Amino acid sequence: MINIILIGFGAVGQGVAELLYRKKSEIERLIGKYRVVAVCDSKGSVIDENGLRIPDVIERKKKGAFDGKKSIEVIETLDYDLMIEVTTTDVHSGEPGLTHIRQALERGVNVVTSNKGPLVVAFSELNRMAEKKGLRLMYEATAGGAMPLIKLAKNDLAGNEILFIKGVLNGTCNYILSRMEKERMTYSQVLVEAQELNIAEADPTYDVEGIDAAAKLVILANSLMEMDSCFRDVEIRGITEITPEAFEVASTRNYTIRLIAEANREKRILKVSPRLVPFHHPLAIRGTMNAALIKTDLAGDVVVMGRGAGKYETASAIISDMVEIYRKRYE
Ligand code: HSE
């Protein structure tokens, strides 16, 4: 029996809980029996060591914040095998996720997270800690949401050297730029629309100033290209100064503008900036989609695209990490 604690119960946390409930028989066919023994939000928790009934937890949450033990106490005292950490990202302090992940690894349990903050702030420390203890720390959802990227590069491209990655890693910016391209609207007119899609960060400056894309780039550079980088290493320019006229000029030469994140180890490039992209290039995708072009020494160019945000999309990446951890043990 895999005992799970779920830390964070916003949109992503609720998406994960719903999938763990709704897809229980499919997931158990892959990994064996599991149960959720605790769910925490920022105020407290609900706990049942025999397994919580998720619809009851969601109903309970509708009535307000949880009032049981605080997340840190749950992490330190309960008996469990896997922590799913989906609290809000803070790329500067990494908290509260950083403390949660440190404590869980310290206690000897596997961790799956969608929280970019802890990995941006302490990538090597956390990975070394997990490795030393023979634990798994999985974070597919942190960079590109449901777009298969980290496991694809680590598993399916194993043996390749990744020479560079260029990607559209922020759905909010891509939506704004796509709308500006099509309707020639101004940046501020479209921002409100983008926020209504519920994929923007709690603080949308994280999106439009390129901070969210830079955080994802640090995680990709460190996990797939051994660049040992930190947030300060990224040269960042967001999309706030892009005008509708810029699209006009670009389109006369069959180009559009996208916020491109680029990591290149040999050239020591770590950069997020608006770039001209030919209309028919794979990175000229529209709407809230994410895309990445991975240049490798053996497989050549590999292009992936998918949904970089959203309740169930992000939860999908978390479930796939969980299956990756436990599948082998039960095969
Ligand atoms: N706010 C992000 C985006 C989603 O718009 O892509 C989560 O990283």
Short mmCIF file of C-alpha atoms and ligand atoms in Angstrom, two decimals:
data_model
loop_
_atom_site.label_atom_id
_atom_site.label_comp_id
_atom_site.label_asym_id
_atom_site.label_seq_id
_atom_site.Cartn_x
_atom_site.Cartn_y
_atom_site.Cartn_z
CA MET A 1 0.00 0.00 0.00
CA ILE A 2 1.40 3.40 -1.00
CA ASN A 3 0.42 6.04 1.54
CA ILE A 4 0.26 9.53 0.04
CA ILE A 5 0.18 12.96 1.60
CA LEU A 6 -0.90 15.87 -0.59
CA ILE A 7 0.52 19.26 0.42
CA GLY A 8 -1.29 22.15 -1.27
CA PHE A 9 -4.97 22.14 -2.12
CA GLY A 10 -5.48 24.90 -4.67
CA ALA A 11 -6.47 24.17 -8.27
CA VAL A 12 -3.58 21.77 -8.94
CA GLY A 13 -3.89 19.99 -5.59
CA GLN A 14 -7.61 19.47 -6.13
CA GLY A 15 -6.93 18.28 -9.68
CA VAL A 16 -4.46 15.70 -8.38
CA ALA A 17 -6.88 14.53 -5.67
CA GLU A 18 -9.71 14.20 -8.18
CA LEU A 19 -7.57 12.15 -10.56
CA LEU A 20 -6.32 9.92 -7.75
CA TYR A 21 -9.97 9.24 -6.94
CA ARG A 22 -11.50 9.12 -10.44
CA LYS A 23 -8.74 7.08 -12.06
CA LYS A 24 -7.97 4.88 -9.09
CA SER A 25 -8.50 1.54 -10.82
CA GLU A 26 -6.41 2.51 -13.89
CA ILE A 27 -3.58 3.88 -11.75
CA GLU A 28 -3.66 0.92 -9.34
CA ARG A 29 -3.31 -1.44 -12.30
CA LEU A 30 0.04 0.26 -12.94
CA ILE A 31 1.40 0.77 -9.44
CA GLY A 32 -0.63 -1.26 -6.97
CA LYS A 33 -2.81 -0.07 -4.12
CA TYR A 34 -2.58 3.47 -2.77
CA ARG A 35 -4.50 5.78 -0.49
CA VAL A 36 -4.35 9.47 0.41
CA VAL A 37 -3.82 9.73 4.15
CA ALA A 38 -3.56 13.50 4.52
CA VAL A 39 -4.41 16.62 2.55
CA CYS A 40 -3.03 19.99 3.67
CA ASP A 41 -3.78 23.54 2.62
CA SER A 42 -1.99 26.67 3.79
CA LYS A 43 -3.91 26.73 7.09
CA GLY A 44 -4.26 23.11 8.22
CA SER A 45 -5.09 19.56 7.17
CA VAL A 46 -7.52 16.69 7.05
CA ILE A 47 -6.10 13.30 8.01
CA ASP A 48 -7.26 9.70 7.96
CA GLU A 49 -4.57 7.06 8.20
CA ASN A 50 -7.00 4.52 6.70
CA GLY A 51 -7.43 6.68 3.60
CA LEU A 52 -9.48 9.82 2.99
CA ARG A 53 -12.54 9.85 0.76
CA ILE A 54 -11.61 12.57 -1.76
CA PRO A 55 -15.14 13.87 -2.56
CA ASP A 56 -15.60 14.45 1.18
CA VAL A 57 -12.30 16.36 1.35
CA ILE A 58 -13.33 18.56 -1.59
CA GLU A 59 -16.72 19.21 0.03
CA ARG A 60 -14.96 20.02 3.30
CA LYS A 61 -12.65 22.50 1.51
CA LYS A 62 -15.66 24.34 0.04
CA LYS A 63 -16.64 25.26 3.60
CA GLY A 64 -13.27 26.99 4.22
CA ALA A 65 -9.66 26.32 5.07
CA PHE A 66 -8.74 23.10 6.89
CA ASP A 67 -8.26 23.28 10.65
CA GLY A 68 -6.25 20.15 11.46
CA LYS A 69 -2.45 19.91 11.96
CA LYS A 70 -0.21 22.27 9.97
CA SER A 71 1.51 20.84 6.91
CA ILE A 72 4.95 20.78 8.54
CA GLU A 73 3.62 18.70 11.44
CA VAL A 74 1.91 16.33 9.01
CA ILE A 75 5.15 15.93 7.03
CA GLU A 76 7.14 15.30 10.19
CA THR A 77 4.81 12.97 12.06
CA LEU A 78 2.60 10.93 9.74
CA ASP A 79 3.45 7.52 8.33
CA TYR A 80 3.58 7.80 4.52
CA ASP A 81 5.58 6.83 1.42
CA LEU A 82 5.03 9.68 -1.02
CA MET A 83 4.60 13.42 -0.64
CA ILE A 84 2.93 15.29 -3.50
CA GLU A 85 3.94 18.94 -3.03
CA VAL A 86 1.84 21.43 -4.99
CA THR A 87 2.02 24.66 -3.00
CA THR A 88 2.52 28.03 -4.71
CA THR A 89 5.83 28.92 -6.31
CA ASP A 90 8.18 31.52 -4.86
CA VAL A 91 11.29 31.56 -7.04
CA HIS A 92 13.27 33.72 -4.61
CA SER A 93 12.87 31.89 -1.28
CA GLY A 94 11.57 28.57 -2.61
CA GLU A 95 9.20 28.52 0.38
CA PRO A 96 7.07 26.95 1.66
CA GLY A 97 7.83 24.08 -0.72
CA LEU A 98 11.57 24.04 -0.02
CA THR A 99 11.09 23.26 3.68
CA HIS A 100 8.38 20.69 2.86
CA ILE A 101 10.63 18.85 0.39
CA ARG A 102 13.70 18.96 2.65
CA GLN A 103 11.68 17.53 5.56
CA ALA A 104 10.07 14.80 3.47
CA LEU A 105 13.41 13.67 1.99
CA GLU A 106 14.93 13.83 5.45
CA ARG A 107 12.19 11.44 6.60
CA GLY A 108 13.03 9.08 3.74
CA VAL A 109 10.01 9.39 1.43
CA ASN A 110 9.69 10.00 -2.31
CA VAL A 111 8.55 13.41 -3.53
CA VAL A 112 6.62 14.55 -6.61
CA THR A 113 6.22 18.29 -7.07
CA SER A 114 4.85 20.90 -9.44
CA ASN A 115 6.47 23.68 -7.41
CA LYS A 116 9.26 25.42 -9.31
CA GLY A 117 10.53 27.45 -6.33
CA PRO A 118 12.38 24.73 -4.38
CA LEU A 119 14.08 23.42 -7.52
CA VAL A 120 15.14 26.85 -8.70
CA VAL A 121 16.58 27.74 -5.31
CA ALA A 122 18.13 24.40 -4.30
CA PHE A 123 18.25 22.07 -7.29
CA SER A 124 21.56 20.35 -6.50
CA GLU A 125 21.00 20.19 -2.76
CA LEU A 126 17.59 18.50 -3.09
CA ASN A 127 18.69 16.10 -5.81
CA ARG A 128 21.85 15.14 -3.91
CA MET A 129 19.77 14.57 -0.80
CA ALA A 130 17.34 12.31 -2.67
CA GLU A 131 20.14 10.40 -4.36
CA LYS A 132 22.06 9.87 -1.14
CA LYS A 133 19.00 8.35 0.48
CA GLY A 134 17.97 6.29 -2.57
CA LEU A 135 14.76 8.30 -2.96
CA ARG A 136 13.04 9.77 -6.01
CA LEU A 137 12.39 13.48 -6.43
CA MET A 138 10.25 13.99 -9.55
CA TYR A 139 9.23 17.32 -11.06
CA GLU A 140 7.88 16.87 -14.61
CA ALA A 141 5.04 19.32 -13.86
CA THR A 142 7.43 22.17 -13.06
CA ALA A 143 8.58 22.80 -16.61
CA GLY A 144 5.91 22.79 -19.27
CA GLY A 145 3.07 21.19 -17.29
CA ALA A 146 1.61 18.31 -19.27
CA MET A 147 4.08 18.78 -22.14
CA PRO A 148 6.26 15.66 -21.89
CA LEU A 149 9.76 17.04 -21.59
CA ILE A 150 11.84 16.02 -18.58
CA LYS A 151 11.07 12.29 -18.57
CA LEU A 152 11.12 12.27 -22.38
CA ALA A 153 14.62 13.72 -22.42
CA LYS A 154 15.87 11.55 -19.55
CA ASN A 155 14.31 8.29 -20.71
CA ASP A 156 13.63 8.34 -24.42
CA LEU A 157 16.66 10.46 -25.30
CA ALA A 158 18.95 8.68 -22.83
CA GLY A 159 22.49 8.52 -24.22
CA ASN A 160 22.06 11.76 -26.15
CA GLU A 161 23.81 14.95 -25.22
CA ILE A 162 21.38 17.83 -25.24
CA LEU A 163 23.13 20.65 -27.06
CA PHE A 164 20.45 23.25 -26.57
CA ILE A 165 16.81 23.70 -25.66
CA LYS A 166 14.69 26.51 -27.02
CA GLY A 167 11.14 26.72 -25.82
CA VAL A 168 7.90 28.56 -25.40
CA LEU A 169 7.52 27.87 -21.70
CA ASN A 170 4.86 30.33 -20.58
CA GLY A 171 1.28 29.84 -21.76
CA THR A 172 0.07 33.21 -20.49
CA CYS A 173 2.66 35.13 -22.55
CA ASN A 174 2.04 32.94 -25.56
CA TYR A 175 -1.68 33.61 -25.36
CA ILE A 176 -1.08 37.37 -25.08
CA LEU A 177 1.39 37.42 -27.99
CA SER A 178 -0.92 35.26 -30.15
CA ARG A 179 -3.82 37.64 -29.55
CA MET A 180 -1.63 40.67 -30.26
CA GLU A 181 -0.47 39.01 -33.47
CA LYS A 182 -3.98 38.20 -34.67
CA GLU A 183 -6.02 41.17 -33.43
CA ARG A 184 -3.26 43.80 -33.13
CA MET A 185 -4.49 44.49 -29.58
CA THR A 186 -2.22 46.08 -27.00
CA TYR A 187 -0.48 44.09 -24.30
CA SER A 188 -2.61 45.52 -21.46
CA GLN A 189 -5.88 44.84 -23.31
CA VAL A 190 -5.03 41.15 -23.58
CA LEU A 191 -3.56 40.65 -20.09
CA VAL A 192 -6.99 40.75 -18.46
CA GLU A 193 -8.24 38.11 -20.91
CA ALA A 194 -5.23 35.93 -20.15
CA GLN A 195 -5.88 36.16 -16.41
CA GLU A 196 -9.44 35.00 -16.98
CA LEU A 197 -8.08 31.74 -18.44
CA ASN A 198 -6.86 30.81 -14.95
CA ILE A 199 -3.40 29.84 -16.08
CA ALA A 200 -1.61 33.06 -15.07
CA GLU A 201 0.47 32.95 -11.89
CA ALA A 202 -1.09 34.39 -8.71
CA ASP A 203 1.09 37.43 -9.44
CA PRO A 204 0.91 37.82 -13.27
CA THR A 205 4.14 39.81 -13.37
CA TYR A 206 5.79 36.39 -12.89
CA ASP A 207 4.43 35.55 -16.34
CA VAL A 208 4.75 38.75 -18.35
CA GLU A 209 8.18 39.71 -17.04
CA GLY A 210 9.59 36.33 -18.01
CA ILE A 211 10.19 35.14 -14.43
CA ASP A 212 8.09 31.98 -14.74
CA ALA A 213 9.78 31.00 -18.02
CA ALA A 214 13.21 31.70 -16.49
CA ALA A 215 12.43 29.45 -13.51
CA LYS A 216 11.45 26.62 -15.87
CA LEU A 217 14.62 27.21 -17.90
CA VAL A 218 16.81 26.86 -14.79
CA ILE A 219 15.13 23.53 -13.98
CA LEU A 220 15.59 22.24 -17.55
CA ALA A 221 19.19 23.44 -17.77
CA ASN A 222 20.07 21.79 -14.46
CA SER A 223 18.19 18.55 -14.91
CA LEU A 224 18.86 17.86 -18.59
CA MET A 225 22.08 19.74 -19.35
CA GLU A 226 23.97 19.66 -16.04
CA MET A 227 24.40 23.43 -16.15
CA ASP A 228 24.30 23.89 -12.37
CA SER A 229 22.61 27.24 -12.87
CA CYS A 230 20.55 29.49 -10.66
CA PHE A 231 17.90 32.12 -11.30
CA ARG A 232 20.44 34.98 -11.31
CA ASP A 233 22.26 33.37 -14.25
CA VAL A 234 19.28 33.93 -16.57
CA GLU A 235 19.17 37.04 -18.72
CA ILE A 236 15.48 37.96 -18.64
CA ARG A 237 13.35 40.27 -20.71
CA GLY A 238 9.56 39.94 -20.65
CA ILE A 239 6.86 40.93 -23.10
CA THR A 240 5.58 44.15 -21.53
CA GLU A 241 7.23 46.41 -24.09
CA ILE A 242 6.02 44.57 -27.18
CA THR A 243 3.66 46.72 -29.26
CA PRO A 244 1.10 45.75 -31.91
CA GLU A 245 3.29 47.65 -34.40
CA ALA A 246 6.17 45.24 -33.73
CA PHE A 247 3.98 42.41 -35.06
CA GLU A 248 3.14 44.54 -38.10
CA VAL A 249 6.82 44.96 -38.95
CA ALA A 250 7.66 41.30 -38.22
CA SER A 251 4.80 40.00 -40.37
CA THR A 252 6.03 41.85 -43.49
CA ARG A 253 9.00 39.45 -43.36
CA ASN A 254 6.85 36.40 -42.43
CA TYR A 255 7.91 36.42 -38.81
CA THR A 256 5.98 36.56 -35.57
CA ILE A 257 7.16 37.29 -32.01
CA ARG A 258 7.30 34.74 -29.21
CA LEU A 259 8.80 34.70 -25.70
CA ILE A 260 11.62 32.20 -26.15
CA ALA A 261 13.59 30.57 -23.33
CA GLU A 262 16.96 29.25 -24.44
CA ALA A 263 19.59 27.15 -22.67
CA ASN A 264 22.86 26.35 -24.43
CA ARG A 265 25.62 24.85 -22.31
CA GLU A 266 28.52 25.28 -24.70
CA LYS A 267 27.74 28.92 -25.38
CA ARG A 268 26.80 29.49 -21.71
CA ILE A 269 23.47 30.97 -22.79
CA LEU A 270 20.53 31.11 -20.39
CA LYS A 271 18.11 33.61 -21.74
CA VAL A 272 14.42 34.49 -21.82
CA SER A 273 13.43 37.17 -24.31
CA PRO A 274 10.93 38.04 -27.04
CA ARG A 275 12.37 36.78 -30.34
CA LEU A 276 11.40 36.84 -33.99
CA VAL A 277 10.20 33.39 -35.07
CA PRO A 278 9.35 32.44 -38.69
CA PHE A 279 5.59 31.88 -39.14
CA HIS A 280 5.98 28.18 -39.89
CA HIS A 281 8.56 27.37 -37.21
CA PRO A 282 7.36 24.87 -34.54
CA LEU A 283 7.91 27.49 -31.83
CA ALA A 284 5.45 29.87 -33.55
CA ILE A 285 2.61 28.00 -31.81
CA ARG A 286 -0.52 29.88 -30.87
CA GLY A 287 -2.66 30.22 -27.76
CA THR A 288 -1.77 28.85 -24.35
CA MET A 289 0.32 25.97 -25.68
CA ASN A 290 3.94 25.35 -24.72
CA ALA A 291 6.55 23.94 -27.11
CA ALA A 292 10.20 22.99 -26.93
CA LEU A 293 12.87 22.23 -29.48
CA ILE A 294 15.57 19.96 -28.07
CA LYS A 295 18.77 19.72 -30.12
CA THR A 296 20.68 16.54 -29.43
CA ASP A 297 23.94 15.02 -30.72
CA LEU A 298 22.44 11.68 -31.79
CA ALA A 299 18.70 12.10 -32.34
CA GLY A 300 18.98 15.52 -33.99
CA ASP A 301 16.10 17.88 -33.35
CA VAL A 302 13.17 16.71 -31.24
CA VAL A 303 10.11 18.94 -30.91
CA VAL A 304 7.42 18.56 -28.27
CA MET A 305 4.34 20.59 -27.57
CA GLY A 306 1.53 20.41 -25.06
CA ARG A 307 -0.44 22.21 -22.42
CA GLY A 308 1.86 23.96 -19.98
CA ALA A 309 -0.74 24.77 -17.35
CA GLY A 310 -4.20 23.94 -16.09
CA LYS A 311 -5.68 21.95 -13.24
CA TYR A 312 -5.89 18.51 -14.86
CA GLU A 313 -3.01 19.08 -17.28
CA THR A 314 -0.59 19.77 -14.41
CA ALA A 315 -2.14 16.96 -12.37
CA SER A 316 -1.53 14.63 -15.33
CA ALA A 317 2.22 15.29 -15.14
CA ILE A 318 2.15 14.62 -11.39
CA ILE A 319 0.34 11.31 -11.83
CA SER A 320 2.84 10.27 -14.53
CA ASP A 321 5.74 10.97 -12.13
CA MET A 322 4.03 8.93 -9.44
CA VAL A 323 3.53 6.04 -11.86
CA GLU A 324 7.19 6.32 -12.93
CA ILE A 325 8.33 5.97 -9.32
CA TYR A 326 6.17 3.01 -8.37
CA ARG A 327 5.58 1.09 -11.60
CA LYS A 328 8.81 -0.88 -11.52
CA ARG A 329 8.35 -2.08 -7.98
CA TYR A 330 5.05 -3.77 -8.85
CA GLU A 331 5.92 -5.17 -12.28
N1 HSE B 1 1.56 30.67 -15.38
C1 HSE B 1 2.18 29.62 -16.12
C2 HSE B 1 1.91 29.82 -17.60
C3 HSE B 1 1.66 28.27 -15.74
O1 HSE B 1 1.17 30.71 -17.96
O2 HSE B 1 2.49 29.07 -18.38
C4 HSE B 1 2.38 27.53 -14.69
O3 HSE B 1 3.76 27.49 -14.84
#
